[in-house]
Amino acid sequence: MIKAVISAIIQFVFPQNITCIICGKEIDSQNTYSMCKDCFDEISFIKEECMFCGKPVINKINISDDREYAETVDEDTEYINDRYNEYETGFSEKKKELKRCEFCEGKRFYFDRAVSCVEYCDKSKKMVFSLKYYGNTYMARYIAEIMKDKMVFDDIKGDFLIYVPLHKKRFRQRGFNQSEKIAQYLSEYTGIPALECIKRNRATKRLYNLDKSEREKELKNVFSLCNEELIRGKHLILIDDIFTTGATANEISKVLKISGVSDITVLTFLTGAYS
């Protein structure tokens, strides 16, 4: 009772979710994902994706060109709820025939499936960069909320949530691991325990400016495991912020499969369209 009163007082004095998490525009406190209508419109939630690598193959949930409809809606909340419902409905439709897309055709993946929630764009990139490079750790909660909904819509289940580790040097510089933060919130939302089981044995170069072969070479033998006895025969959900070439997830998955893990789903917030 006392905790509830204190929480109510804090919410009154320091209200949350009154500005858009991306642009800072004033919004209704009930807006989905605490976004304004314009920012929500620019986020391309992935509705149809390759069932192996998660790259978007059909993605028309973004309707930012539908300005005539948008102008007839006075309330951001009503508009966003309509778009959210359209997003959710897409996952109840029959999935496309299982086949590899052009990105992953001919590639060898050690994970069983990769799933991403949002297509890479200026708005979604701003969310990740705000968390990752500007220390706005509150953003992990909203990213995890979007990922939780994807898990529900796509019926993704597992025994443990695990996450891509940072090397201790990078961790000291940043002060936190963004993937761990996301996994912790996801654990709260889903009830699936988050488990630390991957170690980074050495620091690596930043991967964003390396091509696929350079990433694979840089990541070779970088990862090892702890708590192996807990994960043998289990279905794991590997959490990270961005899926680019899949090199990091694949190297970790190789180590996990060698240790006896049964099934691995890679779940990331962002991925880019393959072109």
mmCIF file of C-alpha atoms in Angstrom:
data_model
loop_
_atom_site.group_PDB
_atom_site.id
_atom_site.type_symbol
_atom_site.label_atom_id
_atom_site.label_comp_id
_atom_site.label_asym_id
_atom_site.label_seq_id
_atom_site.Cartn_x
_atom_site.Cartn_y
_atom_site.Cartn_z
ATOM 1 C CA MET A 1 0.000 0.000 0.000
ATOM 2 C CA ILE A 2 2.769 2.413 0.984
ATOM 3 C CA LYS A 3 4.732 1.563 -2.177
ATOM 4 C CA ALA A 4 1.670 2.255 -4.313
ATOM 5 C CA VAL A 5 1.167 5.669 -2.668
ATOM 6 C CA ILE A 6 4.827 6.574 -3.133
ATOM 7 C CA SER A 7 4.676 5.458 -6.784
ATOM 8 C CA ALA A 8 1.578 7.611 -7.368
ATOM 9 C CA ILE A 9 3.283 10.651 -5.821
ATOM 10 C CA ILE A 10 6.400 10.140 -7.963
ATOM 11 C CA GLN A 11 4.268 9.780 -11.093
ATOM 12 C CA PHE A 12 2.460 13.030 -10.246
ATOM 13 C CA VAL A 13 5.635 15.002 -9.505
ATOM 14 C CA PHE A 14 7.745 13.396 -12.248
ATOM 15 C CA PRO A 15 5.282 12.211 -14.925
ATOM 16 C CA GLN A 16 6.625 9.784 -17.518
ATOM 17 C CA ASN A 17 5.866 9.386 -21.201
ATOM 18 C CA ILE A 18 4.644 12.945 -21.812
ATOM 19 C CA THR A 19 7.028 13.624 -24.674
ATOM 20 C CA CYS A 20 7.893 11.505 -27.688
ATOM 21 C CA ILE A 21 10.967 9.367 -26.974
ATOM 22 C CA ILE A 22 12.370 10.167 -30.427
ATOM 23 C CA CYS A 23 11.617 13.828 -31.237
ATOM 24 C CA GLY A 24 10.538 15.233 -27.857
ATOM 25 C CA LYS A 25 7.138 16.423 -29.057
ATOM 26 C CA GLU A 26 4.456 16.565 -26.367
ATOM 27 C CA ILE A 27 2.200 13.502 -26.515
ATOM 28 C CA ASP A 28 -0.591 11.758 -24.661
ATOM 29 C CA SER A 29 0.716 9.555 -21.860
ATOM 30 C CA GLN A 30 -1.123 6.560 -23.368
ATOM 31 C CA ASN A 31 0.570 6.692 -26.789
ATOM 32 C CA THR A 32 1.867 3.308 -27.911
ATOM 33 C CA TYR A 33 5.614 3.036 -27.286
ATOM 34 C CA SER A 34 5.562 6.697 -26.136
ATOM 35 C CA MET A 35 5.900 7.967 -29.705
ATOM 36 C CA CYS A 36 4.136 10.807 -31.447
ATOM 37 C CA LYS A 37 2.098 10.104 -34.581
ATOM 38 C CA ASP A 38 4.759 11.384 -36.979
ATOM 39 C CA CYS A 39 7.598 9.320 -35.511
ATOM 40 C CA PHE A 40 5.423 6.236 -35.223
ATOM 41 C CA ASP A 41 4.516 6.639 -38.905
ATOM 42 C CA GLU A 42 8.175 6.619 -39.921
ATOM 43 C CA ILE A 43 8.993 3.426 -38.021
ATOM 44 C CA SER A 44 8.732 0.451 -40.389
ATOM 45 C CA PHE A 45 7.632 -2.467 -38.223
ATOM 46 C CA ILE A 46 8.585 -5.665 -40.004
ATOM 47 C CA LYS A 47 5.438 -7.521 -40.947
ATOM 48 C CA GLU A 48 6.697 -10.089 -43.462
ATOM 49 C CA GLU A 49 10.254 -11.307 -43.174
ATOM 50 C CA CYS A 50 12.529 -14.116 -44.290
ATOM 51 C CA MET A 51 11.798 -16.959 -41.889
ATOM 52 C CA PHE A 52 15.502 -17.752 -41.604
ATOM 53 C CA CYS A 53 17.437 -14.470 -41.341
ATOM 54 C CA GLY A 54 14.608 -12.055 -40.479
ATOM 55 C CA LYS A 55 15.371 -9.582 -43.267
ATOM 56 C CA PRO A 56 12.190 -7.831 -44.461
ATOM 57 C CA VAL A 57 10.852 -9.235 -47.705
ATOM 58 C CA ILE A 58 7.397 -7.616 -47.641
ATOM 59 C CA ASN A 59 7.076 -4.634 -45.357
ATOM 60 C CA LYS A 60 4.144 -2.308 -45.975
ATOM 61 C CA ILE A 61 3.086 -1.550 -42.436
ATOM 62 C CA ASN A 62 4.624 1.907 -42.831
ATOM 63 C CA ILE A 63 1.801 4.069 -44.246
ATOM 64 C CA SER A 64 3.408 7.472 -43.864
ATOM 65 C CA ASP A 65 2.134 8.447 -47.327
ATOM 66 C CA ASP A 66 -1.481 8.065 -46.209
ATOM 67 C CA ARG A 67 -1.731 11.717 -45.245
ATOM 68 C CA GLU A 68 -5.424 12.054 -46.140
ATOM 69 C CA TYR A 69 -6.318 9.542 -43.450
ATOM 70 C CA ALA A 70 -3.902 11.053 -40.961
ATOM 71 C CA GLU A 71 -5.398 14.502 -41.365
ATOM 72 C CA THR A 72 -8.867 13.251 -40.457
ATOM 73 C CA VAL A 73 -7.703 12.021 -37.056
ATOM 74 C CA ASP A 74 -7.516 14.591 -34.288
ATOM 75 C CA GLU A 75 -5.942 12.442 -31.594
ATOM 76 C CA ASP A 76 -2.488 10.905 -31.944
ATOM 77 C CA THR A 77 -3.528 8.072 -29.652
ATOM 78 C CA GLU A 78 -6.429 6.962 -31.864
ATOM 79 C CA TYR A 79 -4.295 7.127 -34.986
ATOM 80 C CA ILE A 80 -1.406 5.188 -33.471
ATOM 81 C CA ASN A 81 -3.719 2.551 -32.032
ATOM 82 C CA ASP A 82 -5.179 1.968 -35.494
ATOM 83 C CA ARG A 83 -1.706 1.506 -36.972
ATOM 84 C CA TYR A 84 -0.660 -0.752 -34.082
ATOM 85 C CA ASN A 85 -3.707 -2.939 -34.634
ATOM 86 C CA GLU A 86 -2.823 -3.215 -38.320
ATOM 87 C CA TYR A 87 0.710 -4.219 -37.311
ATOM 88 C CA GLU A 88 -0.619 -6.876 -34.921
ATOM 89 C CA THR A 89 -3.095 -8.228 -37.457
ATOM 90 C CA GLY A 90 -0.291 -8.894 -39.907
ATOM 91 C CA PHE A 91 1.113 -11.586 -37.632
ATOM 92 C CA SER A 92 -2.128 -13.515 -37.533
ATOM 93 C CA GLU A 93 -2.068 -13.927 -41.310
ATOM 94 C CA LYS A 94 -0.571 -17.048 -42.858
ATOM 95 C CA LYS A 95 3.205 -16.781 -43.264
ATOM 96 C CA LYS A 96 4.740 -16.969 -46.696
ATOM 97 C CA GLU A 97 6.183 -20.257 -47.922
ATOM 98 C CA LEU A 98 9.385 -21.051 -46.054
ATOM 99 C CA LYS A 99 12.345 -20.332 -48.278
ATOM 100 C CA ARG A 100 15.553 -18.394 -47.966
ATOM 101 C CA CYS A 101 15.770 -14.807 -49.181
ATOM 102 C CA GLU A 102 18.517 -13.452 -51.407
ATOM 103 C CA PHE A 103 20.487 -12.293 -48.349
ATOM 104 C CA CYS A 104 20.792 -15.677 -46.664
ATOM 105 C CA GLU A 105 20.615 -17.991 -49.679
ATOM 106 C CA GLY A 106 23.720 -20.200 -49.615
ATOM 107 C CA LYS A 107 24.879 -18.960 -46.202
ATOM 108 C CA ARG A 108 25.454 -21.305 -43.278
ATOM 109 C CA PHE A 109 23.768 -20.195 -40.084
ATOM 110 C CA TYR A 110 24.246 -21.989 -36.759
ATOM 111 C CA PHE A 111 21.166 -20.325 -35.258
ATOM 112 C CA ASP A 112 17.785 -21.768 -36.175
ATOM 113 C CA ARG A 113 16.042 -18.503 -36.915
ATOM 114 C CA ALA A 114 16.666 -14.757 -36.720
ATOM 115 C CA VAL A 115 13.868 -12.278 -36.064
ATOM 116 C CA SER A 116 14.023 -8.484 -36.165
ATOM 117 C CA CYS A 117 11.313 -6.031 -35.199
ATOM 118 C CA VAL A 118 11.963 -2.799 -37.051
ATOM 119 C CA GLU A 119 13.632 -1.812 -40.302
ATOM 120 C CA TYR A 120 16.680 0.435 -40.090
ATOM 121 C CA CYS A 121 15.829 4.117 -40.672
ATOM 122 C CA ASP A 122 16.731 7.510 -39.192
ATOM 123 C CA LYS A 123 14.101 7.283 -36.434
ATOM 124 C CA SER A 124 14.839 3.718 -35.359
ATOM 125 C CA LYS A 125 18.582 4.370 -35.552
ATOM 126 C CA LYS A 126 18.100 7.348 -33.238
ATOM 127 C CA MET A 127 16.502 5.060 -30.641
ATOM 128 C CA VAL A 128 19.451 2.656 -30.647
ATOM 129 C CA PHE A 129 22.091 5.401 -30.727
ATOM 130 C CA SER A 130 20.346 7.233 -27.878
ATOM 131 C CA LEU A 131 20.724 4.086 -25.773
ATOM 132 C CA LYS A 132 24.060 2.858 -27.002
ATOM 133 C CA TYR A 133 26.171 5.971 -27.391
ATOM 134 C CA TYR A 134 24.414 8.649 -25.337
ATOM 135 C CA GLY A 135 23.728 6.603 -22.221
ATOM 136 C CA ASN A 136 19.942 7.018 -22.264
ATOM 137 C CA THR A 137 19.296 3.642 -20.679
ATOM 138 C CA TYR A 138 15.554 4.330 -20.329
ATOM 139 C CA MET A 139 15.349 3.715 -24.096
ATOM 140 C CA ALA A 140 16.031 0.010 -23.470
ATOM 141 C CA ARG A 141 12.579 -0.275 -21.888
ATOM 142 C CA TYR A 142 10.797 0.978 -25.026
ATOM 143 C CA ILE A 143 12.956 -1.121 -27.339
ATOM 144 C CA ALA A 144 12.186 -4.167 -25.175
ATOM 145 C CA GLU A 145 8.473 -3.362 -25.286
ATOM 146 C CA ILE A 146 8.510 -3.452 -29.087
ATOM 147 C CA MET A 147 10.506 -6.692 -29.027
ATOM 148 C CA LYS A 148 8.085 -8.205 -26.511
ATOM 149 C CA ASP A 149 5.173 -7.502 -28.848
ATOM 150 C CA LYS A 150 7.055 -9.140 -31.712
ATOM 151 C CA MET A 151 7.557 -12.213 -29.539
ATOM 152 C CA VAL A 152 3.822 -12.341 -28.848
ATOM 153 C CA PHE A 153 2.757 -11.736 -32.453
ATOM 154 C CA ASP A 154 5.234 -14.293 -33.807
ATOM 155 C CA ASP A 155 4.766 -16.790 -30.947
ATOM 156 C CA ILE A 156 8.455 -16.799 -29.994
ATOM 157 C CA LYS A 157 9.168 -18.867 -26.884
ATOM 158 C CA GLY A 158 12.311 -20.069 -25.137
ATOM 159 C CA ASP A 159 13.816 -21.319 -21.900
ATOM 160 C CA PHE A 160 16.270 -18.442 -21.397
ATOM 161 C CA LEU A 161 16.975 -14.976 -22.744
ATOM 162 C CA ILE A 162 20.694 -14.551 -23.339
ATOM 163 C CA TYR A 163 22.513 -11.538 -24.741
ATOM 164 C CA VAL A 164 25.571 -10.527 -26.727
ATOM 165 C CA PRO A 165 28.312 -9.576 -24.251
ATOM 166 C CA LEU A 166 30.631 -6.581 -24.256
ATOM 167 C CA HIS A 167 34.309 -6.911 -23.524
ATOM 168 C CA LYS A 168 35.143 -5.588 -20.056
ATOM 169 C CA LYS A 169 37.096 -2.684 -21.566
ATOM 170 C CA ARG A 170 34.112 -1.554 -23.660
ATOM 171 C CA PHE A 171 31.826 -2.118 -20.677
ATOM 172 C CA ARG A 172 33.939 0.209 -18.525
ATOM 173 C CA GLN A 173 33.851 2.878 -21.224
ATOM 174 C CA ARG A 174 30.081 2.676 -21.759
ATOM 175 C CA GLY A 175 29.049 1.792 -18.221
ATOM 176 C CA PHE A 176 26.479 -0.794 -19.321
ATOM 177 C CA ASN A 177 25.726 -3.416 -21.960
ATOM 178 C CA GLN A 178 22.774 -2.294 -24.088
ATOM 179 C CA SER A 179 21.866 -5.866 -25.048
ATOM 180 C CA GLU A 180 21.833 -6.908 -21.401
ATOM 181 C CA LYS A 181 19.578 -3.950 -20.530
ATOM 182 C CA ILE A 182 17.122 -4.928 -23.257
ATOM 183 C CA ALA A 183 17.197 -8.572 -22.135
ATOM 184 C CA GLN A 184 16.477 -7.583 -18.531
ATOM 185 C CA TYR A 185 13.395 -5.598 -19.510
ATOM 186 C CA LEU A 186 12.277 -8.398 -21.836
ATOM 187 C CA SER A 187 12.603 -10.810 -18.941
ATOM 188 C CA GLU A 188 10.328 -8.601 -16.848
ATOM 189 C CA TYR A 189 7.770 -8.383 -19.655
ATOM 190 C CA THR A 190 7.760 -12.070 -20.625
ATOM 191 C CA GLY A 191 8.694 -13.949 -17.467
ATOM 192 C CA ILE A 192 11.499 -15.734 -19.360
ATOM 193 C CA PRO A 193 14.648 -15.625 -17.181
ATOM 194 C CA ALA A 194 17.647 -13.697 -18.483
ATOM 195 C CA LEU A 195 20.869 -15.670 -18.178
ATOM 196 C CA GLU A 196 24.500 -14.628 -18.520
ATOM 197 C CA CYS A 197 26.209 -17.464 -20.357
ATOM 198 C CA ILE A 198 28.448 -15.846 -22.993
ATOM 199 C CA LYS A 199 31.860 -14.287 -22.377
ATOM 200 C CA ARG A 200 33.872 -12.111 -24.743
ATOM 201 C CA ASN A 201 37.468 -13.287 -24.520
ATOM 202 C CA ARG A 202 39.090 -10.285 -26.152
ATOM 203 C CA ALA A 203 38.243 -6.821 -27.375
ATOM 204 C CA THR A 204 37.414 -6.481 -31.070
ATOM 205 C CA LYS A 205 37.404 -3.639 -33.520
ATOM 206 C CA ARG A 206 34.125 -1.811 -34.021
ATOM 207 C CA LEU A 207 32.281 -3.898 -36.560
ATOM 208 C CA TYR A 208 30.053 -1.330 -38.249
ATOM 209 C CA ASN A 209 32.673 -0.370 -40.863
ATOM 210 C CA LEU A 210 33.777 -3.954 -41.625
ATOM 211 C CA ASP A 211 32.362 -6.140 -44.380
ATOM 212 C CA LYS A 212 31.036 -9.647 -43.759
ATOM 213 C CA SER A 213 34.322 -11.515 -44.229
ATOM 214 C CA GLU A 214 36.215 -8.981 -42.094
ATOM 215 C CA ARG A 215 33.611 -9.327 -39.324
ATOM 216 C CA GLU A 216 33.857 -13.105 -39.383
ATOM 217 C CA LYS A 217 37.642 -12.958 -39.162
ATOM 218 C CA GLU A 218 37.528 -10.402 -36.329
ATOM 219 C CA LEU A 219 35.027 -12.496 -34.330
ATOM 220 C CA LYS A 220 36.693 -15.888 -34.723
ATOM 221 C CA ASN A 221 37.227 -17.545 -31.315
ATOM 222 C CA VAL A 222 36.081 -14.395 -29.500
ATOM 223 C CA PHE A 223 33.293 -16.022 -27.490
ATOM 224 C CA SER A 224 33.219 -18.698 -24.820
ATOM 225 C CA LEU A 225 30.555 -19.938 -22.409
ATOM 226 C CA CYS A 226 29.732 -20.105 -18.738
ATOM 227 C CA ASN A 227 26.755 -21.823 -17.049
ATOM 228 C CA GLU A 228 26.945 -24.499 -19.730
ATOM 229 C CA GLU A 229 25.130 -27.025 -17.564
ATOM 230 C CA LEU A 230 22.033 -24.795 -17.570
ATOM 231 C CA ILE A 231 21.734 -24.406 -21.329
ATOM 232 C CA ARG A 232 22.327 -27.916 -22.684
ATOM 233 C CA GLY A 233 19.254 -29.105 -24.541
ATOM 234 C CA LYS A 234 17.499 -25.748 -24.080
ATOM 235 C CA HIS A 235 15.856 -23.290 -26.458
ATOM 236 C CA LEU A 236 17.654 -19.957 -26.141
ATOM 237 C CA ILE A 237 16.653 -16.513 -27.367
ATOM 238 C CA LEU A 238 19.767 -14.462 -28.161
ATOM 239 C CA ILE A 239 19.165 -10.721 -27.720
ATOM 240 C CA ASP A 240 21.033 -7.951 -29.533
ATOM 241 C CA ASP A 241 20.224 -4.456 -30.769
ATOM 242 C CA ILE A 242 21.043 -4.740 -34.491
ATOM 243 C CA PHE A 243 21.288 -7.590 -37.000
ATOM 244 C CA THR A 244 23.496 -6.518 -39.907
ATOM 245 C CA THR A 245 25.376 -9.421 -41.513
ATOM 246 C CA GLY A 246 24.587 -11.844 -38.689
ATOM 247 C CA ALA A 247 28.278 -12.527 -38.062
ATOM 248 C CA THR A 248 28.140 -11.896 -34.301
ATOM 249 C CA ALA A 249 24.983 -13.955 -33.770
ATOM 250 C CA ASN A 250 26.354 -16.751 -35.933
ATOM 251 C CA GLU A 251 29.678 -16.990 -34.101
ATOM 252 C CA ILE A 252 27.903 -17.083 -30.733
ATOM 253 C CA SER A 253 25.421 -19.652 -32.040
ATOM 254 C CA LYS A 254 28.238 -21.903 -33.220
ATOM 255 C CA VAL A 255 29.719 -21.976 -29.714
ATOM 256 C CA LEU A 256 26.280 -22.609 -28.205
ATOM 257 C CA LYS A 257 25.445 -25.474 -30.555
ATOM 258 C CA ILE A 258 28.818 -27.137 -29.889
ATOM 259 C CA SER A 259 27.965 -27.022 -26.160
ATOM 260 C CA GLY A 260 24.681 -28.868 -26.755
ATOM 261 C CA VAL A 261 22.080 -26.092 -27.005
ATOM 262 C CA SER A 262 19.001 -27.447 -28.772
ATOM 263 C CA ASP A 263 17.528 -24.401 -30.499
ATOM 264 C CA ILE A 264 18.561 -20.755 -30.944
ATOM 265 C CA THR A 265 16.349 -17.853 -31.980
ATOM 266 C CA VAL A 266 18.182 -14.582 -32.555
ATOM 267 C CA LEU A 267 15.965 -11.630 -31.642
ATOM 268 C CA THR A 268 17.118 -8.110 -32.517
ATOM 269 C CA PHE A 269 15.485 -4.718 -32.596
ATOM 270 C CA LEU A 270 16.796 -3.492 -35.958
ATOM 271 C CA THR A 271 17.819 -4.937 -39.267
ATOM 272 C CA GLY A 272 18.357 -3.424 -42.693
ATOM 273 C CA ALA A 273 16.548 -4.415 -45.873
ATOM 274 C CA TYR A 274 18.666 -6.505 -48.219
ATOM 275 C CA SER A 275 19.311 -4.895 -51.581
#
